[in-house]
Coordinates of C-alpha atoms in Angstrom, one line a residue:
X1303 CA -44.3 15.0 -19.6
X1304 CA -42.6 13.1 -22.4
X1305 CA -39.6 15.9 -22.0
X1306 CA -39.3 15.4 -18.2
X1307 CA -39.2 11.1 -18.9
X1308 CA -36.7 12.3 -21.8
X1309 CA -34.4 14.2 -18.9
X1310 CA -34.8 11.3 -16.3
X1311 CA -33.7 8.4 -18.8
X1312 CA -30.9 10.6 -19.9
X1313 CA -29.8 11.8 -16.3
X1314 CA -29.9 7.9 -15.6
X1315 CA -27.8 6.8 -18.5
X1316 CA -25.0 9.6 -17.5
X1317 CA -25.2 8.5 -14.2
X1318 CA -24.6 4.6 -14.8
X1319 CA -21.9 5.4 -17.2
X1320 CA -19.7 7.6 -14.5
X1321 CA -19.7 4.8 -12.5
X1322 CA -19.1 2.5 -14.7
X1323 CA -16.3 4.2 -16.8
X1324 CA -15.2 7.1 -14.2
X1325 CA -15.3 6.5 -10.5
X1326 CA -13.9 3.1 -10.7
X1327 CA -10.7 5.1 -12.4
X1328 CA -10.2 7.3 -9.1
X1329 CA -9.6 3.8 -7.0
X1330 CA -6.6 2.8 -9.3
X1331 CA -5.5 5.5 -11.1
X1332 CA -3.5 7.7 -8.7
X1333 CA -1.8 9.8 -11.2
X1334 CA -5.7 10.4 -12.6
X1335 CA -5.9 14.3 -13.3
X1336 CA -8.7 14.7 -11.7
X1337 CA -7.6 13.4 -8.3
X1338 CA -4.2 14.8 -9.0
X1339 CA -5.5 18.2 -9.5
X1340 CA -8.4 18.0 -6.3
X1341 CA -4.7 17.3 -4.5
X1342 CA -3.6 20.1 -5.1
X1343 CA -6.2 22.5 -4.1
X1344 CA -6.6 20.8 -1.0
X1345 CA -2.5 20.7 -0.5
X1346 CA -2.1 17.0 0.0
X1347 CA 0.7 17.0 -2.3
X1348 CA 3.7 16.8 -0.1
X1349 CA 5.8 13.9 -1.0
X1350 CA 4.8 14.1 -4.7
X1351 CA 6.2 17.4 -5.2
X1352 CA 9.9 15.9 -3.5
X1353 CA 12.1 15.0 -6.4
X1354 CA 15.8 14.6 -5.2
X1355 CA 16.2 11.5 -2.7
X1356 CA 19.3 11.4 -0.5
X1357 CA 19.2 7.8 -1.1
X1358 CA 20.9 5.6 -3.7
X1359 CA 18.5 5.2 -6.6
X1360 CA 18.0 1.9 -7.7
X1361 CA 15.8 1.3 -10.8
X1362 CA 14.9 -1.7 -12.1
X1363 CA 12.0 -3.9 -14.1
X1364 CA 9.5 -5.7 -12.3
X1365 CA 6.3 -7.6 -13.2
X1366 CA 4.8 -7.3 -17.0
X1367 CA 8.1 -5.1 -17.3
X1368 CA 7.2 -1.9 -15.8
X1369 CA 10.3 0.2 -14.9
X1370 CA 10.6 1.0 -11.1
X1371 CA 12.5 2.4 -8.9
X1372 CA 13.4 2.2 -5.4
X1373 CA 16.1 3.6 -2.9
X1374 CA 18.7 2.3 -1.2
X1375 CA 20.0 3.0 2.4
X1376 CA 22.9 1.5 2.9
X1377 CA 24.8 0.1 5.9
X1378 CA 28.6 -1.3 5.9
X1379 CA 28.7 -5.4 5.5
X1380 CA 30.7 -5.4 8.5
X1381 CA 27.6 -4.0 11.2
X1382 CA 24.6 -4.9 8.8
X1383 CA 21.5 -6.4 10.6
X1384 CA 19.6 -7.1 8.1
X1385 CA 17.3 -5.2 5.4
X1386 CA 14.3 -4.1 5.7
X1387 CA 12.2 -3.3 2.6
X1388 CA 9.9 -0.4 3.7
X1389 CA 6.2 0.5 1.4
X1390 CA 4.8 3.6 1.5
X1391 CA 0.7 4.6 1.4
X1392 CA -1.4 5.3 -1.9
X1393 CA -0.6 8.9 -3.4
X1394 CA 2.4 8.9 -1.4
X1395 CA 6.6 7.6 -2.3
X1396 CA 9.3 6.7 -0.6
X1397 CA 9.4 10.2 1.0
X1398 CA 6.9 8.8 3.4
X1399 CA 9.1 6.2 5.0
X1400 CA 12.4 8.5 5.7
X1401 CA 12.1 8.8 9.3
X1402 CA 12.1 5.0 9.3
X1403 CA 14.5 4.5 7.3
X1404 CA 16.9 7.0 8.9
X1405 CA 16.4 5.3 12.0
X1406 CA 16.7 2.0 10.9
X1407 CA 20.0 2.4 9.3
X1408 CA 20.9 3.9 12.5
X1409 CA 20.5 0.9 14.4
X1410 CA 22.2 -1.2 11.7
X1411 CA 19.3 -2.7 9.2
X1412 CA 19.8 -1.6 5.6
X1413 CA 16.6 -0.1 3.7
X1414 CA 15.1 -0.2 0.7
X1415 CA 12.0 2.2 0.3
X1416 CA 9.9 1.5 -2.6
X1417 CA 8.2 3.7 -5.5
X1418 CA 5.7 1.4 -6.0
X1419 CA 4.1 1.3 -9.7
X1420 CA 1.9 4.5 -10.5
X1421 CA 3.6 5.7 -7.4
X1422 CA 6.6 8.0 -7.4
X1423 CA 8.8 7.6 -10.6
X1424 CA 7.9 4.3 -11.2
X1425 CA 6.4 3.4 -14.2
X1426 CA 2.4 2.3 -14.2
X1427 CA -1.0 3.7 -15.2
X1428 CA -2.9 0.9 -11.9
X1429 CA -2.5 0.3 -8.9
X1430 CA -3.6 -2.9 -7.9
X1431 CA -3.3 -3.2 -4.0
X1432 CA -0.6 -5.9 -3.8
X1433 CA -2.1 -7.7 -6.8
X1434 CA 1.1 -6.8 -9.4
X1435 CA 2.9 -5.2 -6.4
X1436 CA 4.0 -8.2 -4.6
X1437 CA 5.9 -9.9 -8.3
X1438 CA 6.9 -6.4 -8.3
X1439 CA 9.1 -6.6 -4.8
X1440 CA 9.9 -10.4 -6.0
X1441 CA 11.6 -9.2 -9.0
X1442 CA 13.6 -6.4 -7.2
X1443 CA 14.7 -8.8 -4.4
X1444 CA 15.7 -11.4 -7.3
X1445 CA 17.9 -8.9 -8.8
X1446 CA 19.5 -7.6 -6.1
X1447 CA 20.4 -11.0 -4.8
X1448 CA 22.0 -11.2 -7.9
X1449 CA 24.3 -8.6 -7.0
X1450 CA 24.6 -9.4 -3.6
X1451 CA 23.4 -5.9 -2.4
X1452 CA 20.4 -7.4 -0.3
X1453 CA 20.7 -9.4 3.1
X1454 CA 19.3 -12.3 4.1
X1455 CA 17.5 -11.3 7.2
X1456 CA 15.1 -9.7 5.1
X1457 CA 11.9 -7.9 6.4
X1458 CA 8.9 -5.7 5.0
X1459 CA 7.2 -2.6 6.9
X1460 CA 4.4 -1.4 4.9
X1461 CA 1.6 1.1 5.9
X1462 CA -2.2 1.4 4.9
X1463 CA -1.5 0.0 1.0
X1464 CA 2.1 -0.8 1.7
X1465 CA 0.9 -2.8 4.1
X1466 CA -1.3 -4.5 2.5
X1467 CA 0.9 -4.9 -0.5
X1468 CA 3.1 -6.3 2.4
X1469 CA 1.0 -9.0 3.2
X1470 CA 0.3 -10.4 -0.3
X1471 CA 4.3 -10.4 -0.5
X1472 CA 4.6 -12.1 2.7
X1473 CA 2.5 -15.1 1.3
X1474 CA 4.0 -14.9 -2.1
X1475 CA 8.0 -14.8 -1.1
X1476 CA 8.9 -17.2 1.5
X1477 CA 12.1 -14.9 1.2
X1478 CA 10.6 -12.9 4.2
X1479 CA 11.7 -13.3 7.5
X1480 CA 9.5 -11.1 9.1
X1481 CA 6.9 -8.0 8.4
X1482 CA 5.6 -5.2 10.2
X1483 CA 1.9 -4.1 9.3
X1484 CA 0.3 -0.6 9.8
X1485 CA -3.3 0.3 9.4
X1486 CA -4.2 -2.0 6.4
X1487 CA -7.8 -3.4 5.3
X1488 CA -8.9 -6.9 5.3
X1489 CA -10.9 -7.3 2.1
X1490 CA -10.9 -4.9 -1.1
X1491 CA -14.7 -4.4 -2.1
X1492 CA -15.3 -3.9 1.7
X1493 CA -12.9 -1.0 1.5
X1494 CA -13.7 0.3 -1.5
X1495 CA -17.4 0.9 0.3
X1496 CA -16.0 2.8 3.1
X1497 CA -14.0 5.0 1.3
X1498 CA -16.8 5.6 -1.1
X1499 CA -19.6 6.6 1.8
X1500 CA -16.3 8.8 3.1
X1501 CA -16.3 10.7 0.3
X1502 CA -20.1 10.5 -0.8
X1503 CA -22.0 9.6 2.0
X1504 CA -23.4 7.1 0.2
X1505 CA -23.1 3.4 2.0
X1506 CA -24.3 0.6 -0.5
X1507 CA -22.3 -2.5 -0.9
X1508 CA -23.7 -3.6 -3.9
X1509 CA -22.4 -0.8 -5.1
X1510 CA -19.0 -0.9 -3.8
X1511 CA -18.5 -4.2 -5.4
X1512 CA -19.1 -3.6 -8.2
X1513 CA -16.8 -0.4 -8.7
X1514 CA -14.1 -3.0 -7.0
X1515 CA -14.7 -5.4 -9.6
X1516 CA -14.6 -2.7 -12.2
X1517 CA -11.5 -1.5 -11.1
X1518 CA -10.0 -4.6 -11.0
X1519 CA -10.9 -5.3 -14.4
X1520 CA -9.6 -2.2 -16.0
X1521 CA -6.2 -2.4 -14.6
X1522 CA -6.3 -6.6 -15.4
X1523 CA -6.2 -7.8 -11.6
X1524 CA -7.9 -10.6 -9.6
X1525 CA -9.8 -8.9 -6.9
X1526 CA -9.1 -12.1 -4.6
X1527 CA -5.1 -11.0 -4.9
X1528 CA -6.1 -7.4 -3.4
X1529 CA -8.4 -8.8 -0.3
X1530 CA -5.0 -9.4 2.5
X1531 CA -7.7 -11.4 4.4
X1532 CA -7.9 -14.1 1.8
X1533 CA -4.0 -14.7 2.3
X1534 CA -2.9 -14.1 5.7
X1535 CA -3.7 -18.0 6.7
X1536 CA -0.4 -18.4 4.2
X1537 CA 1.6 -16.2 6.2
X1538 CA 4.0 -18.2 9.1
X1539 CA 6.3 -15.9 9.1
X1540 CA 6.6 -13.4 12.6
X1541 CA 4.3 -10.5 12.1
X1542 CA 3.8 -7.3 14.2
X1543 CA 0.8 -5.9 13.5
X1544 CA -0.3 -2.3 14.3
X1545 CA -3.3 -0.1 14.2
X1546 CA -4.6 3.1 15.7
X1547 CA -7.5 2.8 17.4
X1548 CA -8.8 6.5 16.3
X1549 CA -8.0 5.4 12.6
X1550 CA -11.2 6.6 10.9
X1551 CA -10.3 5.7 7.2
X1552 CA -9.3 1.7 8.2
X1553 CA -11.1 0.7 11.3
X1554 CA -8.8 -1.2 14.2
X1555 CA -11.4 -4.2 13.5
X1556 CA -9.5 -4.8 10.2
X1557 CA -6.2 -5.1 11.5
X1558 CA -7.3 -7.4 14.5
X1559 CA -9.8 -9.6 11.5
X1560 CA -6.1 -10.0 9.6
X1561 CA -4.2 -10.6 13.2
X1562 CA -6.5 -13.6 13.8
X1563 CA -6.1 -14.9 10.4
X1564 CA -2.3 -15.1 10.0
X1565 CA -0.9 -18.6 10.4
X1566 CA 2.3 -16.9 12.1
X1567 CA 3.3 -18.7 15.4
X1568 CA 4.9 -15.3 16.2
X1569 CA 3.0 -12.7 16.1
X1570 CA 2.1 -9.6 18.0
X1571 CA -0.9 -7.0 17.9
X1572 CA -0.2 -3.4 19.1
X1573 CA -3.0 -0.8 19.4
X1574 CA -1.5 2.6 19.0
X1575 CA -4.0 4.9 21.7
X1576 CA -4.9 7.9 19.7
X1577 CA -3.5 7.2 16.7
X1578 CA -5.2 8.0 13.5
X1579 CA -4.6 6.2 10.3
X1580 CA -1.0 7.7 9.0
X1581 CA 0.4 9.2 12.6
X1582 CA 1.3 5.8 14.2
X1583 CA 4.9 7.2 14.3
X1584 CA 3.9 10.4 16.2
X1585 CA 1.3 9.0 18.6
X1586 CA 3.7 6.4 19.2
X1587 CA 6.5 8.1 19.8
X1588 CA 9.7 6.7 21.0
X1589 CA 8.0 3.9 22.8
X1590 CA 6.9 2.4 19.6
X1591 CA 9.9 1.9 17.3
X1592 CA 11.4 1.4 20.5
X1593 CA 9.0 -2.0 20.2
X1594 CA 9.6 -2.3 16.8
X1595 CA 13.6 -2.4 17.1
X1596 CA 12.8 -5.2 19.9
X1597 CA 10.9 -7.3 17.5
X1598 CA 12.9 -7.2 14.6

């Protein structure tokens, strides 16, 4: 008896430590090598193994002086629209956004895709969902402003994390004429217990928050400054905001919860039929950048 209490206490203890140490690591440390390897066996690992960008590298030092780097897609001064700074998922680079930015630069609007930090070859252990992210962009846009490499008609396209990051920069840099958000969650702990019962099963909010809150303390960031929905009423710029309503990792109800939210006088919301949480462009089709190019 006293050996079977012996096992339960210490089964117990184990158990409260990996959630308190461990699992809050998988939410904000991408580059973790545990995740990283479980990405490889399951072959998810198609934009970190891409090295060698077409783009002009750009690298420079944002917020708490982490080096970063971003790409540059340039268009003549003579035709340029504008720039559009363009943020990729989590576990994904700047790989993800080439199609947009190809066809972007096509129709005269300069790009800059981001690594953000821990993404990429940007420097960073954390990410902290547009916590650090958005002083981050702020820092890049300073500095190419400085070197008058940047336009400004300047808008941010962001998807799932970019787009979340998106938002927080949005309300941080008044900079922004304009954004374009894909598939992105409303409030962080909320999402954190999502994901969690998607990988687990398991479905307890108490639970969720407090692996939020854990994360958020060991990579030093406000959980209120990773929640979009706490900022979007500070957001007037004009917004297009799109969701798949098939997306099974970030419901449509998110996106619409933000939509309602933003202060913006001009804004849109597109449901994508069909469209998962990362295929917007696909299901889409022509249709939708087509709708994209008219809003811009």
């Amino acid at each position: 008896m006293k050996r079977a209490l012996k096992f339960i206490v210490i089964f117990l203890i184990t158990i409260a430590l990996i959630f308190h140490f461990l699992l809050p690591r998988f939410i904000i440390e991408i580059n973790n090598p545990i995740l990283s390897t479980a990405r490889k066996i399951v072959g998810k690992t198609q934009y970190e193994n891409r090295q060698e960008s077409k783009l002009l590298r750009y690298d420079y030092i944002g917020y708490e002086g982490i080096k970063c780097v971003a790409y540059i897609n340039t268009v003549p001064d003579s035709i340029r629209k504008g720039t559009v700074i363009l943020v990729h998922g989590i576990s994904a680079n700047h790989f993800q956004f080439e199609p947009v930015s190809d066809l972007l630069t096509k129709h005269h609007y300069q790009t800059i895709s981001l690594d953000l930090r821990a993404h990429g070859l940007s420097e960073g252990k954390f990410c902290t969902f547009g916590a650090k992210e958005k002083m981050d962009i702020s820092l890049l846009i300073d500095d190419l402003k400085r070197k008058n490499l940047i336009s400004n008609n300047l808008g941010i396209w962001g998807l799932s994390l970019g787009a979340a990051v998106s938002l927080q920069s949005l309300a941080y840099d008044e900079r922004f004429k304009f954004g374009i958000i894909e598939s992105t969650f409303t409030d962080f702990p909320k999402i954190v217990t999502d994901y969690m019962q998607d990988y687990t099963g398991i479905h307890n909010e108490a639970l969720g928050n407090y692996m939020a809150n854990r994360a958020s303390t060991i990579a030093n960031f406000n959980i209120n400054d990773a929640s979009p929905g706490k900022i979007c009423s500070q957001i007037i710029q004009p917004i297009l905001m799109v969701h798949g309503d098939a997306d099974t990792k970030i419901i449509d109800d998110y996106g619409k919860a933000n939509f309602e939210l933003l202060s913006s006088e001009n804004k849109t919301f597109e449901t994508i039929h069909g469209a998962g949480h990362v295929n917007l462009w696909e299901v889409g089709g022509e249709a939708y950048f087509d709708l994209v190019l008219g809003f811009i």
